[in-house]
PDB file of C-alpha atoms in Angstrom:
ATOM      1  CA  UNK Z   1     -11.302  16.954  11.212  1.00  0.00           C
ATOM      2  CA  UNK Z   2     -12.129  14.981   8.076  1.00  0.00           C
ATOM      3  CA  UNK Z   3     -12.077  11.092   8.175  1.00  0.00           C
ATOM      4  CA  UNK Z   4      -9.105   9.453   6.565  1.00  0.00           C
ATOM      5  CA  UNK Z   5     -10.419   6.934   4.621  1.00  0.00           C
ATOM      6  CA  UNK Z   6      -8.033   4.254   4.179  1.00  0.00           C
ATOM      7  CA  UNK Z   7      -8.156   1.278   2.203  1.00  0.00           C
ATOM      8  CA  UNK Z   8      -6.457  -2.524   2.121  1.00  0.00           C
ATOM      9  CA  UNK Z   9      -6.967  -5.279  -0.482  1.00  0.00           C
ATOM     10  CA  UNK Z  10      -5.886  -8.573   0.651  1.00  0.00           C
ATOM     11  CA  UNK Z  11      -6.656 -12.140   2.016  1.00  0.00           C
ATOM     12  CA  UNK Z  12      -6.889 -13.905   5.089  1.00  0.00           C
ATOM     13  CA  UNK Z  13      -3.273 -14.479   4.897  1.00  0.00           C
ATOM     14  CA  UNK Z  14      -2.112 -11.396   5.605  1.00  0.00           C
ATOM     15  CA  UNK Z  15      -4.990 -10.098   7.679  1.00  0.00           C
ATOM     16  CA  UNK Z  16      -2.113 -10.457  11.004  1.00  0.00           C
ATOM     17  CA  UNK Z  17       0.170  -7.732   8.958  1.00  0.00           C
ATOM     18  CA  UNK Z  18      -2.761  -5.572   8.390  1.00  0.00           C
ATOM     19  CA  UNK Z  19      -3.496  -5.801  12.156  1.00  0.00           C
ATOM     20  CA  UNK Z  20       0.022  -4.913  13.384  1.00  0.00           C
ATOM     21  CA  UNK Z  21       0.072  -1.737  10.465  1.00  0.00           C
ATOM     22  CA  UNK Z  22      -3.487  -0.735  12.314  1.00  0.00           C
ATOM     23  CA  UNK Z  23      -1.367  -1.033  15.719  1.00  0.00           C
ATOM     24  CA  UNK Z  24       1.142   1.472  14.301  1.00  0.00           C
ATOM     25  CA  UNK Z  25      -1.119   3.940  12.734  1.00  0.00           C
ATOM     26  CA  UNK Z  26      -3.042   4.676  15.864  1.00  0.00           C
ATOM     27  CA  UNK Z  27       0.110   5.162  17.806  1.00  0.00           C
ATOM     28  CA  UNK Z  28       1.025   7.610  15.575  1.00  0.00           C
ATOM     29  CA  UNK Z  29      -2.343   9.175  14.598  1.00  0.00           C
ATOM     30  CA  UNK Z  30      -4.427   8.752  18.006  1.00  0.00           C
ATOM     31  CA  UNK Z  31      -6.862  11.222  17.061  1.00  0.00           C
ATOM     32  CA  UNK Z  32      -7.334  11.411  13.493  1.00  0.00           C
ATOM     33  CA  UNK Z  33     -11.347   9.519  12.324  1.00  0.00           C
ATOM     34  CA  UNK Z  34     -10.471   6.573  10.293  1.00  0.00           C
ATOM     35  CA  UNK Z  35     -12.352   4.245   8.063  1.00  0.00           C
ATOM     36  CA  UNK Z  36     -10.906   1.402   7.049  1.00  0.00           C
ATOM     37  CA  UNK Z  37     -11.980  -0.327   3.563  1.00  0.00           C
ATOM     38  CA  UNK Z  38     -11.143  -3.654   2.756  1.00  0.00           C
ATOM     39  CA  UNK Z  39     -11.252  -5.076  -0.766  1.00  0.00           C
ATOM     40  CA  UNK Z  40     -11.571  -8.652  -0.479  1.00  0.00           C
ATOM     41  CA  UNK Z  41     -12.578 -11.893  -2.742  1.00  0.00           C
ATOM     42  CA  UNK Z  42     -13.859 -14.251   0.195  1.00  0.00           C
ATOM     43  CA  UNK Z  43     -12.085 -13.480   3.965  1.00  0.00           C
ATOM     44  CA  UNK Z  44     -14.078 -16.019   6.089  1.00  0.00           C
ATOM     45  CA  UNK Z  45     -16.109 -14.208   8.533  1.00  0.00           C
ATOM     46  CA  UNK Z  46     -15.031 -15.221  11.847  1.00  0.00           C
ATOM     47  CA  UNK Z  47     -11.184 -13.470  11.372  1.00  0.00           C
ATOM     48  CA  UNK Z  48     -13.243 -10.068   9.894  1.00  0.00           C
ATOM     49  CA  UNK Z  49     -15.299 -10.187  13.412  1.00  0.00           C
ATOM     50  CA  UNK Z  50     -11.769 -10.601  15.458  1.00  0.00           C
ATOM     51  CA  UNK Z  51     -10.452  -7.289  12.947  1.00  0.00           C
ATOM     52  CA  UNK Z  52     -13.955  -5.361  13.373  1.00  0.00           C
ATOM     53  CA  UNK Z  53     -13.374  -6.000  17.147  1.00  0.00           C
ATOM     54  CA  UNK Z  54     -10.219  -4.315  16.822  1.00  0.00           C
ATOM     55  CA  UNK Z  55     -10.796  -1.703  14.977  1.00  0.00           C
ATOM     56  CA  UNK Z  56     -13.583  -0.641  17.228  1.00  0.00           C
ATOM     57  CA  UNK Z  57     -10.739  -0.242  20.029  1.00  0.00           C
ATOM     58  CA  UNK Z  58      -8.439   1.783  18.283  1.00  0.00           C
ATOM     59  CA  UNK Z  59     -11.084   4.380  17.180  1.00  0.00           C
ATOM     60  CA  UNK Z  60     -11.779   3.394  13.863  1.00  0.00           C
ATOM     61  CA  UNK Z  61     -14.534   1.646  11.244  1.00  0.00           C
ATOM     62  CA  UNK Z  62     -13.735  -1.600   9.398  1.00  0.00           C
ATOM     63  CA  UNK Z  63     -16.147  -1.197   6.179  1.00  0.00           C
ATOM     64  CA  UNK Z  64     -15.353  -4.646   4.253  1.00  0.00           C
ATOM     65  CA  UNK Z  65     -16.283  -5.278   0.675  1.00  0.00           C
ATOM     66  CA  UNK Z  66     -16.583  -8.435  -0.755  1.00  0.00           C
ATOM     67  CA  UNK Z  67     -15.730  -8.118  -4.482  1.00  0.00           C
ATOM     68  CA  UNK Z  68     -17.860 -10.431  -6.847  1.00  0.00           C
ATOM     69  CA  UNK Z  69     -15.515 -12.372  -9.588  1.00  0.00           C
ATOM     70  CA  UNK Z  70     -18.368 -11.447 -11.757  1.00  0.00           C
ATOM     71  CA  UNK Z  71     -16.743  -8.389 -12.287  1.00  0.00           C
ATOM     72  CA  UNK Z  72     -13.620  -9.874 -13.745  1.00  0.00           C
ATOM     73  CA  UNK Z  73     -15.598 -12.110 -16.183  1.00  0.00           C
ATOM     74  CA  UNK Z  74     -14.160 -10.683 -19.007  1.00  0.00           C
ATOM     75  CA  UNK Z  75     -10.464  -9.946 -17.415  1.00  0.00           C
ATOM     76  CA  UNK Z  76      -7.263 -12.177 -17.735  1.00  0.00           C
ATOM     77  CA  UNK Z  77      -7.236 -14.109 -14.081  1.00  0.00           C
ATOM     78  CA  UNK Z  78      -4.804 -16.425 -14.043  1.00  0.00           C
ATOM     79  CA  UNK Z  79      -2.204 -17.297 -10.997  1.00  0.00           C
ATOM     80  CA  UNK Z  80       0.260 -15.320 -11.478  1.00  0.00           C
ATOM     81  CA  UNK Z  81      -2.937 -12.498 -11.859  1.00  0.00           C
ATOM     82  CA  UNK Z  82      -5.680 -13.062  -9.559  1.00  0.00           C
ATOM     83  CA  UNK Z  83      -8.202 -11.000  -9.820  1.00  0.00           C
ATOM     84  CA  UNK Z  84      -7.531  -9.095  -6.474  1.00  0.00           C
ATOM     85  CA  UNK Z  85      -4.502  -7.309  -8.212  1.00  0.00           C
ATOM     86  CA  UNK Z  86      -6.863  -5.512 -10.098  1.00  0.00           C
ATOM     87  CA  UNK Z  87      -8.928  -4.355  -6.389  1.00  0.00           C
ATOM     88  CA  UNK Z  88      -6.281  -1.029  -5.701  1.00  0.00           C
ATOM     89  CA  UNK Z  89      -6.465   0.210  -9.131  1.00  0.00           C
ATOM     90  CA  UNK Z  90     -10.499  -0.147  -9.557  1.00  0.00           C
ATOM     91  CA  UNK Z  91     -11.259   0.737  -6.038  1.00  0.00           C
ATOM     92  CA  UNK Z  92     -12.733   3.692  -7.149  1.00  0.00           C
ATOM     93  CA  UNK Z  93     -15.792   1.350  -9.055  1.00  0.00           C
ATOM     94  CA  UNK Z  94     -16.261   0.149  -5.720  1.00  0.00           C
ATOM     95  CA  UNK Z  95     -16.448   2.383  -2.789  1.00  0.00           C
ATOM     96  CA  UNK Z  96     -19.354   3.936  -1.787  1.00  0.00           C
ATOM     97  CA  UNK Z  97     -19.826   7.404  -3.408  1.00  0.00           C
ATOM     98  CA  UNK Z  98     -19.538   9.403  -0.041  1.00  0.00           C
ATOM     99  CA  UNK Z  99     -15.518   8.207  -0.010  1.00  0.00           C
ATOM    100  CA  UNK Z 100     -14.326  10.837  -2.457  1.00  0.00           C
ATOM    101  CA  UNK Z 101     -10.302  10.358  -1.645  1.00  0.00           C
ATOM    102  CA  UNK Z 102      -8.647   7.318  -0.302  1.00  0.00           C
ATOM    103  CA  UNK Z 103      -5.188   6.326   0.932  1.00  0.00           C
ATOM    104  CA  UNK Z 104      -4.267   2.498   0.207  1.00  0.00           C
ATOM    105  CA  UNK Z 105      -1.864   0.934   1.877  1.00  0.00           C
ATOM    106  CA  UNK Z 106       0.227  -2.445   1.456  1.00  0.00           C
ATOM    107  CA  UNK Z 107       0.008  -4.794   4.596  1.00  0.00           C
ATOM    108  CA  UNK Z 108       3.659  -4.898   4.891  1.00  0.00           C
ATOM    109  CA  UNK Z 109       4.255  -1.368   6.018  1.00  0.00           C
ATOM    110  CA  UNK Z 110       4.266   0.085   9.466  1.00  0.00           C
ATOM    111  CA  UNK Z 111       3.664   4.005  10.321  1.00  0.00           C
ATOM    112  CA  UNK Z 112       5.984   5.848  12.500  1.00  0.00           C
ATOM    113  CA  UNK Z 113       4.432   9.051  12.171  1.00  0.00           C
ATOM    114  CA  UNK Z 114       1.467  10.832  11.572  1.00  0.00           C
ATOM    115  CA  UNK Z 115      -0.128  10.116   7.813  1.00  0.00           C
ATOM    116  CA  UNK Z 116      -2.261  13.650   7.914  1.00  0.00           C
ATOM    117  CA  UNK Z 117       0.328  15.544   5.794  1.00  0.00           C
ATOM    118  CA  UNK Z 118      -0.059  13.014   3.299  1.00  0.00           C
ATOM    119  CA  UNK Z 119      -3.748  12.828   3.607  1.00  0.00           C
ATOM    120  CA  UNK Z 120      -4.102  16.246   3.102  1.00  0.00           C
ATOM    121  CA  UNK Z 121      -1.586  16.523  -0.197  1.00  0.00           C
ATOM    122  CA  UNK Z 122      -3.244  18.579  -2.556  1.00  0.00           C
ATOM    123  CA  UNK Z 123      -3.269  15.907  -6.074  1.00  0.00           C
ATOM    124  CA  UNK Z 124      -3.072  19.253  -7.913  1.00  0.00           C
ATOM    125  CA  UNK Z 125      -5.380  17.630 -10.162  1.00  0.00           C
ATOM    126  CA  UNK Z 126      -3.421  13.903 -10.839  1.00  0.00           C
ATOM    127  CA  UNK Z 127      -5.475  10.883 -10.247  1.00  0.00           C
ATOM    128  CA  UNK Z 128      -2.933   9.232  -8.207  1.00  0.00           C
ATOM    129  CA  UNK Z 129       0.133  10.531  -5.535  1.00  0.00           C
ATOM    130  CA  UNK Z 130       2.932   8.212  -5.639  1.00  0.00           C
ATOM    131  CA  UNK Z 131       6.234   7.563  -4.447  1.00  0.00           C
ATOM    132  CA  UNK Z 132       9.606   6.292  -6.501  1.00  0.00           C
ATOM    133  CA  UNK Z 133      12.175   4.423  -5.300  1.00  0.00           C
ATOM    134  CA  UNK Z 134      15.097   5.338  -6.902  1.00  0.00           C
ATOM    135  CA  UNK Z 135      17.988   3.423  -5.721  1.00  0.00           C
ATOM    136  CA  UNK Z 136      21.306   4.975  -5.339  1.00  0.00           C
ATOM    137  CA  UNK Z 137      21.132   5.662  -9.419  1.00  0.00           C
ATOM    138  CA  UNK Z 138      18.260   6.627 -11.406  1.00  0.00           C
ATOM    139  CA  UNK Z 139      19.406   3.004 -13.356  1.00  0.00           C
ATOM    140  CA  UNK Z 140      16.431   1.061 -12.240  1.00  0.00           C
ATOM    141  CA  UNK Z 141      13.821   3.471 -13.256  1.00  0.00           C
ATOM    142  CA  UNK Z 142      15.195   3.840 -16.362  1.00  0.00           C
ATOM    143  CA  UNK Z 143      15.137  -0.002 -17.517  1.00  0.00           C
ATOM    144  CA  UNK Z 144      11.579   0.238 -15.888  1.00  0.00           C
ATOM    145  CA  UNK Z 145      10.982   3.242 -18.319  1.00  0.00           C
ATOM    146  CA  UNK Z 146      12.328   0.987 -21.072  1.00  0.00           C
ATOM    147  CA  UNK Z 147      10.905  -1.812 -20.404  1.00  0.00           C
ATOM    148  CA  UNK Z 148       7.107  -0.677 -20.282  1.00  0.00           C
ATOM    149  CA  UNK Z 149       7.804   2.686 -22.792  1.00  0.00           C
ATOM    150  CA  UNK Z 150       6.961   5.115 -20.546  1.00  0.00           C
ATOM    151  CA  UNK Z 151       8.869   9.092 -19.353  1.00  0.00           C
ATOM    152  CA  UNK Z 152       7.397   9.251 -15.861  1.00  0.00           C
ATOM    153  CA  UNK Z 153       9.000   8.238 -13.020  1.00  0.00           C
ATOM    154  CA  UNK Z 154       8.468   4.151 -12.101  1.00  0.00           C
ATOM    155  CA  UNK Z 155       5.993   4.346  -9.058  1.00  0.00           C
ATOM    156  CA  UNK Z 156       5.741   1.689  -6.456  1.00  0.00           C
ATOM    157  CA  UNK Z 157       2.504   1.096  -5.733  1.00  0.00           C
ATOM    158  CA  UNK Z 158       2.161   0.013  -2.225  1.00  0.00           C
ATOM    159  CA  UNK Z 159       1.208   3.465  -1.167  1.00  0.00           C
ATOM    160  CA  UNK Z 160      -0.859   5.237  -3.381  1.00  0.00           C
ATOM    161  CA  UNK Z 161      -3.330   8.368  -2.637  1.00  0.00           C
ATOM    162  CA  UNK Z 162      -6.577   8.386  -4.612  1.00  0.00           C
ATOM    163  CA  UNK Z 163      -8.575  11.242  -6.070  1.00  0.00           C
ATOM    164  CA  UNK Z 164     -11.394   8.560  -5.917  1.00  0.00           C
ATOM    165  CA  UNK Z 165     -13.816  10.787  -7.946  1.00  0.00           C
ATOM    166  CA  UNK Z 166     -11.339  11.094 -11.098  1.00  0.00           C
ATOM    167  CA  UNK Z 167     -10.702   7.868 -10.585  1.00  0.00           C
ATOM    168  CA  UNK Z 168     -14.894   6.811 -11.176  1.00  0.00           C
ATOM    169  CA  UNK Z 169     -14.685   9.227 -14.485  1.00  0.00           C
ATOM    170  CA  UNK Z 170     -11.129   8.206 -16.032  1.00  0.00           C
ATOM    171  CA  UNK Z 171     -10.635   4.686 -15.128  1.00  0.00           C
ATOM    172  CA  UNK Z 172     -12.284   2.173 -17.796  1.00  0.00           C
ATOM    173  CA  UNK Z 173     -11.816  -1.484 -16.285  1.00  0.00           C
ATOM    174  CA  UNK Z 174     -11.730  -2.526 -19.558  1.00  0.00           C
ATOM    175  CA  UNK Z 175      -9.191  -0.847 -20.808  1.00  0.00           C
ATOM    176  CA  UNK Z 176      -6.841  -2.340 -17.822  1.00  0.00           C
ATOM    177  CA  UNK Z 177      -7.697  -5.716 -18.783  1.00  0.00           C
ATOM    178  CA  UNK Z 178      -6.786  -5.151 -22.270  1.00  0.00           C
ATOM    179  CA  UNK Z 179      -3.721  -3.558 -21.564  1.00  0.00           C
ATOM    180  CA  UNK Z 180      -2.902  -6.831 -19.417  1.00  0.00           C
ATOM    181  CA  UNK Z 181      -3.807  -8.883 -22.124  1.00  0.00           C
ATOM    182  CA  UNK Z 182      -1.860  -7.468 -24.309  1.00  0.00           C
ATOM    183  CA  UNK Z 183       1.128  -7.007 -22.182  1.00  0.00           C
ATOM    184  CA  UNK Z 184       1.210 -10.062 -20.518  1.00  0.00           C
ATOM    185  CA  UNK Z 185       4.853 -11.225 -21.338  1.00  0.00           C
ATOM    186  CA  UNK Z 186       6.339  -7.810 -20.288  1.00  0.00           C
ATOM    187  CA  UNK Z 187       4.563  -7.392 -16.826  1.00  0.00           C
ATOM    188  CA  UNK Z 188       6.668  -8.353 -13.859  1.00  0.00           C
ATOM    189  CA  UNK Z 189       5.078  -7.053 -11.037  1.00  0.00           C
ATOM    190  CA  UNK Z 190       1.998  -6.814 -12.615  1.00  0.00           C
ATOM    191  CA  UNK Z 191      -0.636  -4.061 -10.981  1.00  0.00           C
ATOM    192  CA  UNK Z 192       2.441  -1.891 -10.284  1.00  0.00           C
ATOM    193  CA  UNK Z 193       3.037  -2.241 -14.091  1.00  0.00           C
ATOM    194  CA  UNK Z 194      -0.471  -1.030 -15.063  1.00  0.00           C
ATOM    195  CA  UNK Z 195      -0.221   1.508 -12.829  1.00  0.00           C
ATOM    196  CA  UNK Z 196       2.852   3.067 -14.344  1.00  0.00           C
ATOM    197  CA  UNK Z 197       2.446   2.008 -18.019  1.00  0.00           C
ATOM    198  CA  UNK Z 198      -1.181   3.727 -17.781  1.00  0.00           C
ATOM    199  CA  UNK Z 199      -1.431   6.214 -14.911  1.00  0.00           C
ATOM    200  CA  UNK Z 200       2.135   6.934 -14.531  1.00  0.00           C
ATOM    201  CA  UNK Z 201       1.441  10.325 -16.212  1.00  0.00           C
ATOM    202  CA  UNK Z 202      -1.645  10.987 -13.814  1.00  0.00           C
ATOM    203  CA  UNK Z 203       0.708  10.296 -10.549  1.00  0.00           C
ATOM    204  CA  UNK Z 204       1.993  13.012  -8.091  1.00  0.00           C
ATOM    205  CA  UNK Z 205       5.509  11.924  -7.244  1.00  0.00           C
ATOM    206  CA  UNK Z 206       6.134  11.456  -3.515  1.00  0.00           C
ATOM    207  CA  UNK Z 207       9.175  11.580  -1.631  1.00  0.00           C
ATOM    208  CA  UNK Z 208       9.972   8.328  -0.957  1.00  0.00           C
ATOM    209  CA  UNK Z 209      11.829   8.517   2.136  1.00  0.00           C
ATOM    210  CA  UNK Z 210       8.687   9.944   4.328  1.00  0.00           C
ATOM    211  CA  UNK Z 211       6.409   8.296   2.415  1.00  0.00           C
ATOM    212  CA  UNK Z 212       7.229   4.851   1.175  1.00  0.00           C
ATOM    213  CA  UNK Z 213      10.782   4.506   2.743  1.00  0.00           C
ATOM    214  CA  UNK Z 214      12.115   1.157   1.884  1.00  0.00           C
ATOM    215  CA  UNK Z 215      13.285  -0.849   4.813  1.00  0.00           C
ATOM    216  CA  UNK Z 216      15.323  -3.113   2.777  1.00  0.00           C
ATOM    217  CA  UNK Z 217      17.981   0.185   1.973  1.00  0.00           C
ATOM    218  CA  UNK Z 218      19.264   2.195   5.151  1.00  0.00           C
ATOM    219  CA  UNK Z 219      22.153   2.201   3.347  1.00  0.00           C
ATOM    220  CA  UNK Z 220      21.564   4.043   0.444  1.00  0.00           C
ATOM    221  CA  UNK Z 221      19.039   6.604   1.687  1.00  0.00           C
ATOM    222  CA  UNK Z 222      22.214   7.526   4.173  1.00  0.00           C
ATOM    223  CA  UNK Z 223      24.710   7.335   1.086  1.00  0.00           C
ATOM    224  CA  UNK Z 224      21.682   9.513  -1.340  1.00  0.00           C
ATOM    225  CA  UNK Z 225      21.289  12.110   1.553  1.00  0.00           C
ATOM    226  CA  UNK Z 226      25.572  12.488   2.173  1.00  0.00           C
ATOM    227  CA  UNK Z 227      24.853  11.357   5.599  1.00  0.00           C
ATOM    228  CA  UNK Z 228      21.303  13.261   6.623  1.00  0.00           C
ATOM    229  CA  UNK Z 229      18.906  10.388   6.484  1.00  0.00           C
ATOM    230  CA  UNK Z 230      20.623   8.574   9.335  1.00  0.00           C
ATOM    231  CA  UNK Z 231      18.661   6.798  11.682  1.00  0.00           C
ATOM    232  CA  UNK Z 232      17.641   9.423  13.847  1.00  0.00           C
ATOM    233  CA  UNK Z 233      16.690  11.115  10.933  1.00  0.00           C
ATOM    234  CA  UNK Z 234      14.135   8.369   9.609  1.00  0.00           C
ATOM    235  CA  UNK Z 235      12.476   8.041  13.630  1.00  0.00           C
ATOM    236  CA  UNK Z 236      11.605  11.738  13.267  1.00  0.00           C
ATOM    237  CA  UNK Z 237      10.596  12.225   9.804  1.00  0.00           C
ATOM    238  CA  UNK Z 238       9.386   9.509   8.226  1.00  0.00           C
ATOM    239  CA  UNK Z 239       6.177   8.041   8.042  1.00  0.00           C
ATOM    240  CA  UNK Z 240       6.033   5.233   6.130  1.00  0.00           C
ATOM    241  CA  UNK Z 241       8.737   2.062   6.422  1.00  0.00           C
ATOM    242  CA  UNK Z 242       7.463  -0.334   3.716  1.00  0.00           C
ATOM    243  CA  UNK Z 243       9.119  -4.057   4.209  1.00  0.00           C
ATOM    244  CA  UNK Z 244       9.420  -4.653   0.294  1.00  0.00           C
ATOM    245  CA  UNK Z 245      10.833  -8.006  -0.981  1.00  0.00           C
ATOM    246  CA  UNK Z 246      10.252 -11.428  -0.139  1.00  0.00           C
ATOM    247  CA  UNK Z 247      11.827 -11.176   3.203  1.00  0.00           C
ATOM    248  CA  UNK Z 248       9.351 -10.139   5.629  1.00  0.00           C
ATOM    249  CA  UNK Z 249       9.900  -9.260   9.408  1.00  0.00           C
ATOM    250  CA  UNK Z 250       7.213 -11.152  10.704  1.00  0.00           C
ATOM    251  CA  UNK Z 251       8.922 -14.735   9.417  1.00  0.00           C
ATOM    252  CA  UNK Z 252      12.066 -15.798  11.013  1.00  0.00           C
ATOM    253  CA  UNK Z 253      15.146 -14.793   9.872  1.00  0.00           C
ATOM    254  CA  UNK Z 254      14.385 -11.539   9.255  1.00  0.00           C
ATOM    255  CA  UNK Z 255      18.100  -9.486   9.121  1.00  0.00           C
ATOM    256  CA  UNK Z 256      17.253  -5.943   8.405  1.00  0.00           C
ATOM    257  CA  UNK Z 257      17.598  -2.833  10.536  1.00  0.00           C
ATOM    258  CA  UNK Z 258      13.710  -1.977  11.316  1.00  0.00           C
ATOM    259  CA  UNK Z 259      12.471  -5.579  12.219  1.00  0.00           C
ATOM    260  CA  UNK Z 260      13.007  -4.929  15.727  1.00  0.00           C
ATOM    261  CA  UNK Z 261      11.094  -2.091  15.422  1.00  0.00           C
ATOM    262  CA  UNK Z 262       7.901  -3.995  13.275  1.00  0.00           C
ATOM    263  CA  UNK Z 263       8.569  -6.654  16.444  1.00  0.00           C
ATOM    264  CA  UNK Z 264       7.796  -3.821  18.767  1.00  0.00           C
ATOM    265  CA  UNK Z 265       4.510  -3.072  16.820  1.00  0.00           C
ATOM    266  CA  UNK Z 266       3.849  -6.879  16.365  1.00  0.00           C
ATOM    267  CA  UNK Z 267       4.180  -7.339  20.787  1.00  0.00           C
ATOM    268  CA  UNK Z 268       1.957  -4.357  21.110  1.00  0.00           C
ATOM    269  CA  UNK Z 269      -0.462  -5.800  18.727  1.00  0.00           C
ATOM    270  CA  UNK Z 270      -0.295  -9.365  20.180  1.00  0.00           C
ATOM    271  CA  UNK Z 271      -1.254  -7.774  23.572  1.00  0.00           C
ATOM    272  CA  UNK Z 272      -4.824  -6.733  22.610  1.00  0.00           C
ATOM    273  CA  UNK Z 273      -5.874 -10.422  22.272  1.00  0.00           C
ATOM    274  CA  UNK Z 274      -7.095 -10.020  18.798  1.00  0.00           C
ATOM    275  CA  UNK Z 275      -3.849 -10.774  16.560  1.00  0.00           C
ATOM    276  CA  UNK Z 276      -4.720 -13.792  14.169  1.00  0.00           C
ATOM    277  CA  UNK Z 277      -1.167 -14.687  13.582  1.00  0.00           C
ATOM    278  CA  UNK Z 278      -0.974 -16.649  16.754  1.00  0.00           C
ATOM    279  CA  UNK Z 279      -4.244 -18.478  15.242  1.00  0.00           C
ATOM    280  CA  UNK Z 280      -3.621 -21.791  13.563  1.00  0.00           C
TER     281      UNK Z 280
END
């Protein structure tokens, strides 16, 4: 069975996310080799030891790599663009050449079931797969299509599925901090925006309710499916439940329908003894 690499670009501060996510994969993948790869700028080494430890008990490598601002000498970095939301789109410039397809994740998602048909999605030659989420109306990715004059389909970028080799040949860092620069007034969600205003046309389109279902909108997945995607619908089929938004289930007040189910995940997680979110 071949090793599913995946890979995570984040801080310290959401290093207790990551850890519940890596609770919920192996529940649902128990078998499957993983390798975990995580993009960072400067995590402090005592929480990577606690995350190493825990990967090492559910069956899978933590390969960290610390990216060098060097390589963003020449890049707009501001606030509202750090230079880590460059790391999923030029991940390819920095794995190790034996990773030759990769499977990044956002912190902020849990898995429900297993990830190996999506692992094993033939990219029928794109350099990304991706999913859209299209609302009850197509309305949104329209203005999106507008807005950064694009025809594909507005991809959320939270779960994407590399060809890591094309990715080495075809993507020019350069060029995505010029587009940036140039861009800069129209970019709202900014890496998402690159990804669609320059890759959008190199992305395999997803279905977005096993693959990046949005937890925010039970609602209109049952209203878009007349009634199929009901609840016992999304336990059995899909994989991904991505907590988009501001409002996140970990925090208090959390109102949606899966946050007892990420608390579930979180307990189980907080039982191993490593979770850093009870850390101050």
């Amino acid at each position: 069975m071949d090793t599913m690499n995946l890979l995570v670009t984040l801080d310290k501060n959401y290093l207790p996310p990551l850890q519940v996510l890596l609770t919920s994969l192996r529940r649902n993948d128990p078998d499957v080799p993983a390798t975990l790869y995580l993009l960072h700028s400067g995590i402090p080494s005592e929480p990577l030891e606690t995350l190493t430890r825990q990967c090492e008990t559910l069956g899978m490598a933590l390969c960290p790599v610390q990216i060098s601002a060097a390589v963003f000498r020449e890049a707009p970095v501001t606030k509202q663009y750090p230079q880590e939301m460059y790391y999923r789109l030029l991940a390819p410039q920095f794995l190790p050449p034996e990773v030759h397809r990769a499977l990044y994740l956002d912190p902020d998602i849990l898995v429900i079931n297993s990830l190996q048909p999506l692992w094993n999605t033939p990219l029928q030659g794109r350099l990304f797969a991706a999913a859209s989420h299209k609302g009850k109306t197509e309305l949104v990715n329209n203005l999106n299509q507008i807005r950064l004059g694009t025809e594909s389909k507005y991809f959320n970028s939270g779960v994407l599925l590399i060809d890591v080799d094309a990715g080495r040949r075809e993507i020019v860092p350069e060029e995505i901090f010029a587009y940036t620069r140039e861009h800069t007034k129209e970019l709202l969600l900014p890496d998402q925006d690159i990804l669609n205003a320059l890759y959008g046309d190199r992305t395999l389109e997803l279905d977005d309710s096993l693959w990046n279902y949005d937890a925010r909108c039970y609602k209109t997945y049952f209203l878009r499916s007349a009634g199929v995607c009901d609840m016992d619908w999304v336990l059995r089929n899909t994989a991904i439940l991505h907590f988009c938004g501001k409002s996140k289930p970990w925090k208090p007040g959390y109102l949606h329908r899966f946050g007892i189910l990420y608390k579930h995940y979180l307990q189980l997680t907080r039982r191993t003894g490593f979770y850093l979110g009870d850390q101050e």
